[in-house]
CSV table of C-alpha atoms and ligand atoms in Angstrom, one decimal:
chain,number,residue,atom,x,y,z
A,27,MET,CA,121.4,103.6,104.5
A,28,ALA,CA,120.6,101.1,101.7
A,29,SER,CA,118.8,101.6,98.4
A,30,SER,CA,115.8,103.9,98.0
A,31,ASN,CA,112.6,103.8,96.1
A,32,LEU,CA,113.7,107.0,94.5
A,33,ALA,CA,116.7,105.3,93.1
A,34,HIS,CA,114.3,102.9,91.4
A,35,ALA,CA,112.3,105.8,89.9
A,36,GLN,CA,115.6,106.8,88.3
A,37,THR,CA,116.3,103.4,86.8
A,38,ALA,CA,112.8,102.1,86.1
A,39,LYS,CA,111.8,101.9,82.4
A,40,PRO,CA,108.8,103.9,81.3
A,41,ARG,CA,105.5,102.6,82.6
A,42,PRO,CA,102.1,102.6,80.9
A,43,SER,CA,100.4,106.0,80.8
A,44,ASP,CA,97.7,106.7,83.3
A,45,LEU,CA,95.0,106.1,80.7
A,46,GLU,CA,96.6,102.9,79.6
A,47,LEU,CA,96.5,101.6,83.1
A,48,VAL,CA,92.9,102.5,83.6
A,49,ALA,CA,92.1,100.8,80.3
A,50,LEU,CA,94.1,97.7,81.4
A,51,ASN,CA,92.0,97.5,84.6
A,52,GLY,CA,88.9,97.8,82.5
A,53,MET,CA,90.0,95.1,80.1
A,54,PHE,CA,90.8,92.6,82.9
A,55,ASP,CA,87.9,93.5,85.1
A,56,GLU,CA,86.0,90.3,84.3
A,57,LYS,CA,89.1,88.1,83.8
A,58,ASP,CA,90.2,85.3,86.0
A,59,GLY,CA,93.3,85.4,88.2
A,60,LEU,CA,95.3,83.2,85.8
A,61,SER,CA,94.7,85.5,82.8
A,62,VAL,CA,95.7,88.5,84.9
A,63,LEU,CA,98.9,86.7,86.1
A,64,ARG,CA,99.7,85.5,82.6
A,65,HIS,CA,99.4,89.0,81.2
A,66,ALA,CA,101.6,90.3,84.0
A,67,LEU,CA,104.4,87.7,83.5
A,68,THR,CA,104.3,87.2,79.8
A,69,GLY,CA,102.5,90.2,78.4
A,70,ASP,CA,103.5,93.8,77.8
A,71,VAL,CA,102.1,95.4,80.9
A,72,SER,CA,105.5,97.0,81.5
A,73,PRO,CA,108.7,97.3,79.3
A,74,ALA,CA,110.6,95.8,82.2
A,75,PRO,CA,109.6,92.3,83.4
A,76,ILE,CA,107.2,92.0,86.3
A,77,ALA,CA,108.5,90.0,89.3
A,78,MET,CA,106.7,87.3,91.1
A,79,VAL,CA,106.9,87.7,94.9
A,80,SER,CA,105.5,85.1,97.3
A,81,SER,CA,105.3,85.0,101.1
A,82,PHE,CA,104.6,81.2,101.0
A,83,GLY,CA,101.9,81.9,103.4
A,84,ALA,CA,98.4,80.6,104.0
A,85,ASP,CA,97.0,81.4,100.5
A,86,SER,CA,100.2,81.4,98.5
A,87,SER,CA,99.8,78.0,96.9
A,88,VAL,CA,97.0,79.4,94.6
A,89,LEU,CA,99.2,82.0,92.8
A,90,LEU,CA,102.2,79.6,92.9
A,91,HIS,CA,100.1,76.9,91.2
A,92,MET,CA,99.1,79.5,88.5
A,93,VAL,CA,102.8,80.4,88.1
A,94,ALA,CA,103.7,76.8,87.6
A,95,GLN,CA,101.2,76.5,84.8
A,96,ILE,CA,102.6,79.6,83.1
A,97,ASN,CA,106.3,78.8,83.6
A,98,PRO,CA,107.7,76.6,86.4
A,99,ASN,CA,111.1,78.2,85.8
A,100,GLN,CA,109.7,81.7,86.7
A,101,GLU,CA,111.8,83.4,89.4
A,102,VAL,CA,109.8,83.6,92.6
A,103,LEU,CA,111.2,86.0,95.2
A,104,PHE,CA,110.8,85.2,98.9
A,105,LEU,CA,111.7,87.6,101.7
A,106,GLU,CA,113.7,85.6,104.1
A,107,THR,CA,113.5,88.0,107.0
A,108,GLY,CA,115.3,85.5,109.4
A,109,LYS,CA,112.1,85.6,111.5
A,110,HIS,CA,109.9,83.1,109.8
A,111,PHE,CA,108.3,80.0,111.3
A,112,ALA,CA,110.3,76.8,110.7
A,113,GLU,CA,107.0,75.5,109.2
A,114,THR,CA,107.1,78.2,106.5
A,115,LEU,CA,110.6,77.2,105.4
A,116,GLU,CA,109.5,73.6,105.3
A,117,TYR,CA,106.4,74.6,103.3
A,118,ILE,CA,108.6,76.3,100.7
A,119,GLU,CA,110.3,73.0,100.0
A,120,ILE,CA,107.0,71.1,100.0
A,121,THR,CA,105.4,73.6,97.6
A,122,LYS,CA,108.4,73.7,95.3
A,123,LYS,CA,108.4,69.9,95.0
A,124,HIS,CA,104.6,69.7,94.6
A,125,LEU,CA,104.4,72.3,91.9
A,126,GLY,CA,107.8,71.7,90.2
A,127,LEU,CA,109.0,75.3,90.8
A,128,THR,CA,112.7,75.5,90.1
A,129,ASN,CA,113.6,79.1,90.8
A,130,VAL,CA,112.7,80.3,94.2
A,131,ARG,CA,115.2,83.1,95.3
A,132,PHE,CA,115.6,84.1,99.0
A,133,LEU,CA,116.1,87.8,99.6
A,134,GLU,CA,117.9,88.4,102.9
A,135,PRO,CA,118.3,91.7,104.8
A,136,ASP,CA,121.6,93.5,104.6
A,137,THR,CA,123.7,92.1,107.5
A,138,LYS,CA,125.2,95.6,108.2
A,139,ASP,CA,121.7,97.0,108.6
A,140,VAL,CA,120.7,94.2,110.9
A,141,GLU,CA,123.9,94.6,113.0
A,142,ARG,CA,123.4,98.3,113.2
A,143,PHE,CA,119.7,98.6,113.8
A,144,ASP,CA,118.7,95.3,115.3
A,145,PRO,CA,121.7,93.8,117.1
A,146,LYS,CA,119.5,92.0,119.6
A,147,GLY,CA,117.0,90.8,117.1
A,148,ASN,CA,114.1,92.4,119.0
A,149,LEU,CA,113.4,95.4,116.8
A,150,TRP,CA,110.0,93.9,115.9
A,151,GLU,CA,109.0,94.5,119.5
A,152,THR,CA,110.0,98.1,119.9
A,153,ASP,CA,109.8,99.4,116.3
A,154,PRO,CA,108.1,97.0,113.9
A,155,ASP,CA,108.0,99.5,111.0
A,156,SER,CA,111.8,99.8,111.1
A,157,CYS,CA,112.1,96.0,111.5
A,158,CYS,CA,110.0,95.5,108.4
A,159,HIS,CA,111.9,98.2,106.6
A,160,ILE,CA,115.2,96.5,107.1
A,161,ARG,CA,114.1,92.9,106.6
A,162,LYS,CA,111.5,93.4,103.9
A,163,THR,CA,111.3,96.7,102.2
A,164,GLU,CA,115.0,97.3,101.6
A,165,PRO,CA,115.8,93.7,100.3
A,166,LEU,CA,112.8,93.8,98.0
A,167,ASP,CA,113.7,97.3,96.7
A,168,ALA,CA,117.2,96.0,95.8
A,169,ALA,CA,115.8,92.9,94.1
A,170,LEU,CA,113.2,94.9,92.1
A,171,LYS,CA,115.8,97.2,90.5
A,172,THR,CA,115.6,95.4,87.2
A,173,TYR,CA,111.9,94.8,87.3
A,174,GLY,CA,109.1,97.1,86.3
A,175,GLY,CA,106.8,95.9,89.1
A,176,TRP,CA,105.7,92.8,90.9
A,177,VAL,CA,102.8,90.5,91.6
A,178,THR,CA,101.2,90.3,95.0
A,179,GLY,CA,98.6,88.0,96.5
A,180,ARG,CA,96.6,90.7,98.1
A,181,LYS,CA,92.8,90.5,98.0
A,182,ARG,CA,90.0,93.1,98.6
A,183,PHE,CA,88.3,91.2,101.3
A,184,GLN,CA,91.3,90.9,103.6
A,185,THR,CA,91.1,94.4,105.1
A,186,ASN,CA,89.2,97.6,104.7
A,187,ASP,CA,92.2,99.3,103.3
A,188,ARG,CA,92.4,96.8,100.5
A,189,GLY,CA,88.7,97.1,99.7
A,190,VAL,CA,89.3,99.0,96.4
A,191,LEU,CA,92.3,97.1,95.2
A,192,PRO,CA,92.5,96.9,91.4
A,193,HIS,CA,94.2,94.2,89.3
A,194,PHE,CA,96.8,96.7,88.2
A,195,GLU,CA,98.0,99.6,90.2
A,196,LEU,CA,100.8,102.2,90.1
A,197,THR,CA,103.0,103.1,93.0
A,198,THR,CA,104.4,106.6,93.3
A,199,ASP,CA,107.8,105.2,92.3
A,200,GLU,CA,106.4,104.4,88.9
A,201,ARG,CA,106.2,100.7,89.4
A,202,ILE,CA,103.2,98.4,88.6
A,203,LYS,CA,101.8,96.1,91.2
A,204,VAL,CA,99.6,93.3,89.9
A,205,ASN,CA,97.0,91.7,92.1
A,206,PRO,CA,95.6,88.8,90.2
A,207,LEU,CA,93.5,87.6,93.2
A,208,ALA,CA,92.2,91.1,94.1
A,209,TYR,CA,88.5,90.0,93.7
A,210,TRP,CA,88.8,86.6,95.3
A,211,ASP,CA,87.4,85.7,98.7
A,212,ASN,CA,88.1,82.9,101.1
A,213,ASP,CA,85.6,80.5,99.4
A,214,ASP,CA,87.3,81.1,96.0
A,215,VAL,CA,90.7,80.3,97.5
A,216,ALA,CA,89.4,77.2,99.3
A,217,ALA,CA,87.7,76.0,96.2
A,218,TYR,CA,90.8,76.4,94.1
A,219,ARG,CA,93.0,74.7,96.6
A,220,LYS,CA,90.6,71.8,96.7
A,221,ALA,CA,90.2,71.5,93.0
A,222,HIS,CA,93.9,71.4,92.5
A,223,ASP,CA,94.7,69.4,95.6
A,224,LEU,CA,97.2,72.0,96.8
A,225,PRO,CA,99.2,71.4,100.0
A,226,ALA,CA,98.1,73.6,102.9
A,227,HIS,CA,100.6,75.5,105.1
A,228,PRO,CA,101.0,73.5,108.3
A,229,LEU,CA,100.1,76.5,110.4
A,230,PHE,CA,96.9,77.2,108.4
A,231,LEU,CA,95.4,74.0,109.8
A,232,LYS,CA,96.2,75.4,113.3
A,233,GLY,CA,94.2,78.6,112.9
A,234,PHE,CA,96.8,80.9,111.4
A,235,LEU,CA,94.9,82.5,108.5
A,236,SER,CA,97.5,85.0,107.5
A,237,ILE,CA,101.1,83.9,108.1
A,238,GLY,CA,104.2,86.2,108.3
A,239,CYS,CA,107.1,86.3,110.6
A,240,GLU,CA,106.8,84.3,113.8
A,241,PRO,CA,107.0,87.1,116.4
A,242,CYS,CA,104.3,89.1,114.6
A,243,THR,CA,101.8,86.4,113.7
A,244,SER,CA,99.1,84.9,115.9
A,245,VAL,CA,96.0,82.7,115.5
A,246,VAL,CA,92.9,84.3,114.1
A,247,LYS,CA,89.8,83.7,116.2
A,248,GLU,CA,86.4,83.0,114.7
A,249,GLY,CA,84.7,86.2,113.3
A,250,GLU,CA,88.0,88.2,113.2
A,251,ASP,CA,89.4,89.9,110.1
A,252,PRO,CA,91.7,87.2,108.5
A,253,ARG,CA,94.7,89.5,108.9
A,254,SER,CA,94.0,90.4,112.5
A,255,GLY,CA,96.6,87.9,113.7
A,256,ARG,CA,99.3,90.0,112.2
A,257,TRP,CA,101.0,92.5,114.5
A,258,ARG,CA,98.2,92.0,117.0
A,259,GLY,CA,98.0,94.7,119.6
A,260,LYS,CA,100.1,97.1,117.5
A,261,ASP,CA,99.0,100.0,115.3
A,262,LYS,CA,100.2,98.3,112.2
A,263,THR,CA,98.4,96.4,109.5
A,264,GLU,CA,100.9,96.3,106.6
A,265,CYS,CA,104.6,95.4,106.5
A,266,GLY,CA,105.6,98.4,104.4
A,267,ILE,CA,106.2,96.6,101.1
A,268,HIS,CA,102.6,97.3,100.2
A,269,PHE,CA,102.8,101.0,101.0
A,270,ASP,CA,104.2,103.6,98.8
A,271,VAL,CA,106.8,105.9,100.4
A,272,SER,CA,104.3,108.5,101.6
A,273,GLY,CA,102.9,105.8,103.9
A,274,LYS,CA,99.7,105.3,101.9
A,275,ILE,CA,98.5,102.2,100.1
A,276,ALA,CA,99.4,102.5,96.5
A,277,HIS,CA,96.5,103.9,94.5
A,278,PRO,CA,95.5,103.5,90.9
A,279,THR,CA,97.4,105.8,88.7
A,280,VAL,CA,94.8,108.4,88.0
A,281,GLU,CA,95.6,110.0,91.4
A,282,ILE,CA,99.3,110.2,90.6
A,283,GLY,CA,98.6,111.9,87.3
A,284,GLN,CA,96.9,114.8,89.0
A,285,LYS,CA,100.0,115.8,91.0
A,286,PRO,CA,102.2,118.5,89.6
A,287,MET,CA,105.5,117.1,88.5
A,288,ASN,CA,108.2,119.7,89.3
A,289,LEU,CA,111.1,117.3,89.9
A,290,PHE,CA,113.4,117.1,86.9
A,291,LYS,CA,115.7,114.1,86.9
A,292,ASN,CA,117.4,111.9,84.3
A,293,GLY,CA,116.1,114.1,81.5
A,294,ALA,CA,112.4,114.1,82.4
A,295,PHE,CA,109.9,115.4,85.0
A,296,VAL,CA,109.1,112.6,87.4
A,297,ALA,CA,107.0,112.1,90.5
A,298,ASP,CA,108.5,113.5,93.6
A,299,LEU,CA,108.4,110.9,96.4
A,300,TRP,CA,109.8,113.3,99.1
A,301,ARG,CA,108.3,115.9,101.3
A,302,ASP,CA,109.8,118.5,103.7
A,303,LEU,CA,109.6,118.2,107.4
A,304,LYS,CA,106.7,120.2,108.7
A,305,GLU,CA,107.2,122.9,111.3
A,306,ASP,CA,107.1,121.4,114.8
A,307,GLU,CA,106.9,117.9,113.4
A,308,ALA,CA,108.6,115.2,115.5
A,309,VAL,CA,111.7,113.6,113.9
A,310,THR,CA,110.7,110.1,114.8
A,311,ASP,CA,109.7,107.5,112.2
A,312,LEU,CA,110.4,109.7,109.2
A,313,ASP,CA,110.7,108.2,105.8
A,314,HIS,CA,111.5,110.1,102.5
A,315,VAL,CA,111.5,113.4,104.3
A,316,HIS,CA,113.9,116.3,103.8
A,317,ILE,CA,115.0,117.7,107.2
A,318,PRO,CA,116.4,121.3,107.6
A,319,PHE,CA,120.0,121.2,108.6
A,320,ASP,CA,119.5,123.1,111.9
A,321,VAL,CA,116.8,120.5,112.9
A,322,TYR,CA,119.3,117.7,112.0
A,323,LEU,CA,122.0,119.2,114.2
A,324,GLU,CA,119.6,119.5,117.1
A,325,ASN,CA,118.4,115.9,116.7
A,326,ARG,CA,121.4,114.3,115.3
A,327,GLU,CA,121.5,111.1,117.4
A,328,GLU,CA,117.9,110.2,116.7
A,329,ILE,CA,118.0,111.0,113.0
A,330,ASP,CA,121.3,109.0,112.6
A,331,ALA,CA,119.6,106.0,114.2
A,332,ASN,CA,116.7,106.0,111.7
A,333,PRO,CA,117.3,103.3,109.1
A,334,ARG,CA,114.9,104.7,106.5
A,335,ASP,CA,115.7,107.0,103.6
A,336,LEU,CA,116.1,110.5,104.8
A,337,GLY,CA,117.1,113.8,103.2
A,338,LEU,CA,118.5,117.1,104.2
A,339,ILE,CA,117.9,120.7,103.3
A,340,LEU,CA,120.8,123.1,103.1
A,341,ARG,CA,120.2,126.8,103.1
A,342,PRO,CA,122.7,129.7,102.5
A,343,GLY,CA,124.7,130.1,105.7
A,344,ASP,CA,124.6,126.4,106.7
A,345,ASP,CA,128.0,125.0,107.5
A,346,VAL,CA,128.5,122.1,105.1
A,347,ASP,CA,131.9,121.2,106.8
A,348,ALA,CA,130.0,120.6,110.0
A,349,LEU,CA,128.0,118.0,108.2
A,350,GLY,CA,131.1,116.5,106.5
A,351,GLU,CA,131.1,112.7,106.0
A,352,ALA,CA,127.7,112.4,107.7
A,353,ALA,CA,126.3,113.6,104.4
A,354,LYS,CA,126.7,110.1,103.0
A,355,GLN,CA,123.9,108.7,105.1
A,356,PHE,CA,121.3,110.8,103.4
A,357,SER,CA,119.6,109.6,100.2
A,358,SER,CA,118.8,113.1,99.0
A,359,ILE,CA,120.1,116.6,99.8
A,360,VAL,CA,118.3,119.7,98.7
A,361,VAL,CA,120.3,122.9,98.3
A,362,GLU,CA,118.1,126.0,98.4
A,363,PHE,CA,118.7,128.9,96.0
A,364,PRO,CA,116.5,131.6,97.4
A,365,ALA,CA,117.9,134.3,95.1
A,366,PHE,CA,119.5,134.2,91.7
A,367,THR,CA,122.4,136.4,93.0
A,368,ASP,CA,123.3,134.0,95.9
A,369,GLY,CA,125.8,131.5,94.6
A,370,ARG,CA,126.7,129.7,97.9
A,371,GLY,CA,124.6,126.7,96.9
A,372,TYR,CA,127.1,125.9,94.0
A,373,SER,CA,129.9,125.7,96.5
A,374,TYR,CA,127.9,123.5,98.8
A,375,ALA,CA,127.4,121.1,95.9
A,376,ARG,CA,131.1,121.0,95.0
A,377,LEU,CA,132.0,120.4,98.6
A,378,LEU,CA,129.6,117.6,99.0
A,379,ARG,CA,130.6,115.9,95.8
A,380,GLU,CA,134.3,116.5,95.9
A,381,ARG,CA,135.4,116.8,99.5
A,382,TYR,CA,132.9,114.5,101.1
A,383,ASN,CA,132.3,112.1,98.2
A,384,TYR,CA,128.5,112.4,98.5
A,385,GLU,CA,126.9,110.1,95.9
A,386,GLY,CA,123.2,110.5,96.7
A,387,GLU,CA,120.7,112.7,95.0
A,388,LEU,CA,121.6,116.3,95.0
A,389,ARG,CA,118.8,118.7,94.2
A,390,ALA,CA,118.8,122.4,93.5
A,391,ARG,CA,115.6,124.2,94.6
A,392,GLY,CA,114.5,127.7,94.1
A,393,ASP,CA,113.3,130.0,91.4
A,394,ILE,CA,115.6,128.2,88.9
A,395,LEU,CA,116.3,130.0,85.6
A,396,THR,CA,117.2,128.3,82.4
A,397,ASP,CA,120.7,129.9,82.4
A,398,GLN,CA,121.5,128.4,85.7
A,399,VAL,CA,120.9,124.8,84.6
A,400,ALA,CA,124.3,124.1,83.0
A,401,TYR,CA,126.1,125.5,86.1
A,402,PHE,CA,124.1,123.2,88.4
A,403,LEU,CA,125.2,120.2,86.3
A,404,ARG,CA,128.8,121.4,86.5
A,405,CYS,CA,128.7,121.5,90.2
A,406,GLY,CA,127.3,118.0,90.7
A,407,PHE,CA,123.5,118.5,91.0
A,408,ASP,CA,121.6,115.7,89.5
A,409,ALA,CA,118.1,116.9,90.1
A,410,LEU,CA,116.2,120.1,90.0
A,411,THR,CA,112.9,121.2,91.6
A,412,VAL,CA,111.6,123.6,89.1
A,413,GLN,CA,108.7,125.9,89.5
A,414,ASN,CA,109.6,128.5,87.0
A,415,GLU,CA,107.4,127.8,84.0
A,416,ALA,CA,109.9,129.1,81.4
A,417,THR,CA,112.6,126.9,82.8
A,418,LYS,CA,110.2,123.9,82.8
A,419,LYS,CA,109.4,124.5,79.2
A,420,ALA,CA,113.1,124.7,78.3
A,421,LEU,CA,113.9,121.5,80.1
A,422,GLN,CA,111.0,119.8,78.4
A,423,ASN,CA,112.4,120.9,75.1
A,424,ASP,CA,116.0,119.8,76.0
A,425,ASP,CA,117.0,123.4,75.8
A,426,LEU,CA,119.6,123.4,78.5
A,427,GLY,CA,122.3,125.8,77.5
A,428,SER,CA,125.9,125.1,78.1
A,429,VAL,CA,128.7,126.3,80.4
A,430,ASN,CA,130.9,128.7,78.4
A,431,LEU,CA,132.4,130.7,81.2
A,432,PHE,CA,134.2,128.8,83.8
A,433,MET,CA,134.5,130.9,86.9
A,434,GLN,CA,136.2,128.2,89.0
A,435,PRO,CA,138.1,125.0,88.2
A,436,ILE,CA,136.0,121.9,88.5
A,437,GLY,CA,138.5,119.9,90.6
A,438,ALA,CA,140.6,116.9,89.6
A,439,SER,CA,138.0,115.2,87.5
A,440,GLN,CA,137.9,115.6,83.8
A,441,GLU,CA,135.2,117.8,82.3
A,442,VAL,CA,132.5,115.6,80.9
A,443,PRO,CA,130.4,116.8,78.0
A,444,VAL,CA,127.1,117.9,79.4
A,445,GLY,CA,125.0,115.8,77.1
A,446,THR,CA,126.7,112.6,78.4
A,447,ARG,CA,125.8,113.1,82.1
A,448,PRO,CA,123.2,111.0,83.7
A,449,PHE,CA,121.3,114.1,84.6
A,450,LEU,CA,120.5,114.6,81.0
A,451,ARG,CA,119.5,111.1,80.1
A,452,ARG,CA,116.0,111.1,78.9
A,453,ALA,CA,114.0,107.9,79.4
A,454,LYS,CA,112.9,106.5,76.1
B,518,SF4,S1,106.8,91.1,110.4
B,518,SF4,FE1,107.7,91.4,112.4
B,518,SF4,S2,109.6,90.3,112.5
B,518,SF4,FE2,109.0,90.3,110.4
B,518,SF4,S3,110.1,92.0,109.6
B,518,SF4,FE3,108.1,92.8,110.2
B,518,SF4,S4,108.3,93.5,112.3
B,518,SF4,FE4,110.1,92.2,111.8
């Protein structure tokens, strides 16, 4: 399984506070698209740079023209899914030349993911969500690792779901999406294109009002929603890159700020992007869900075939050796500590890290006490789900204690001072 949004949450630099983002939207409410884009690409909206992403679709020339005015050498990311119309690839060259853009980077899917999950190239037909995940979400996730967010060409009028789109929004993985054209409609786009004599996508002239991959794009008939030609006949309206990992369109940050933050990672409490599998919930189409180990064993084939980021829940009594090397396919593993006196979870962590070389997120969960924290670190945990208020307070104050009584050797690796471990790095 390739990179995860959660991994980004770990590496992303601090984003503006909830209030700052609300103020930013207020400040730019009346501003034109160029001002919003300029602020995104050259201002201080985020400590890490904001990426420019373009589909080179029907309306893309507007934003790209604005980019060229701000900086023609700006990197522009394009998701080369391998399923585009030949006309789109041609249009990229035409647009680059017309606008003088020098730095268009193609993002391609991981060939191993494609070989494993879409060997016949027809996944779009049977499971378009997974197809988009492999060909769009994962490559974009990987490319955005060094960015604090990205620019999109989404507009409010395009679909009902986008009707409340702000200029600046926060995703649950703490990134900022910038939508300079959020308030634009078709007439605005057409007027801008005409005023600046911008080349049209060859398929736009043939009735394709929203252009994506060839198998999933069709002509839009008069009176239809402009995006109705995408995934026609399927229960799908977005490709996944515009969803947050809970499957919802990213909302402005005020909603995020209201969720309790119990996940401690990299020295701070951060938004938790995962949930547990519900009782009797089907194991199909899961993403960022922790699955109990017994459910995994019963549905192993189906879960192993899911290309998205999945997690596992281990409880006392579960046989970690039965999981073995398969642990590596999970992006996150939760080890439950139902009672302070039950130490089996520590051994599970050691086994996963030392015997099975598990490198993903390893979470301890339970009524975690401050005194346990150093032992969790020592055994390889790099995240804690903390409900105990006293422990929360101690963690917030960097009061983590230390391991001064080694009950067991820690294996071949050298002991590393607690303060130098990634777990303890506090984002500045
Ligand atoms: S738009 Fe269609 S072909 Fe393109 S990645 Fe998504 S499902 Fe696959």
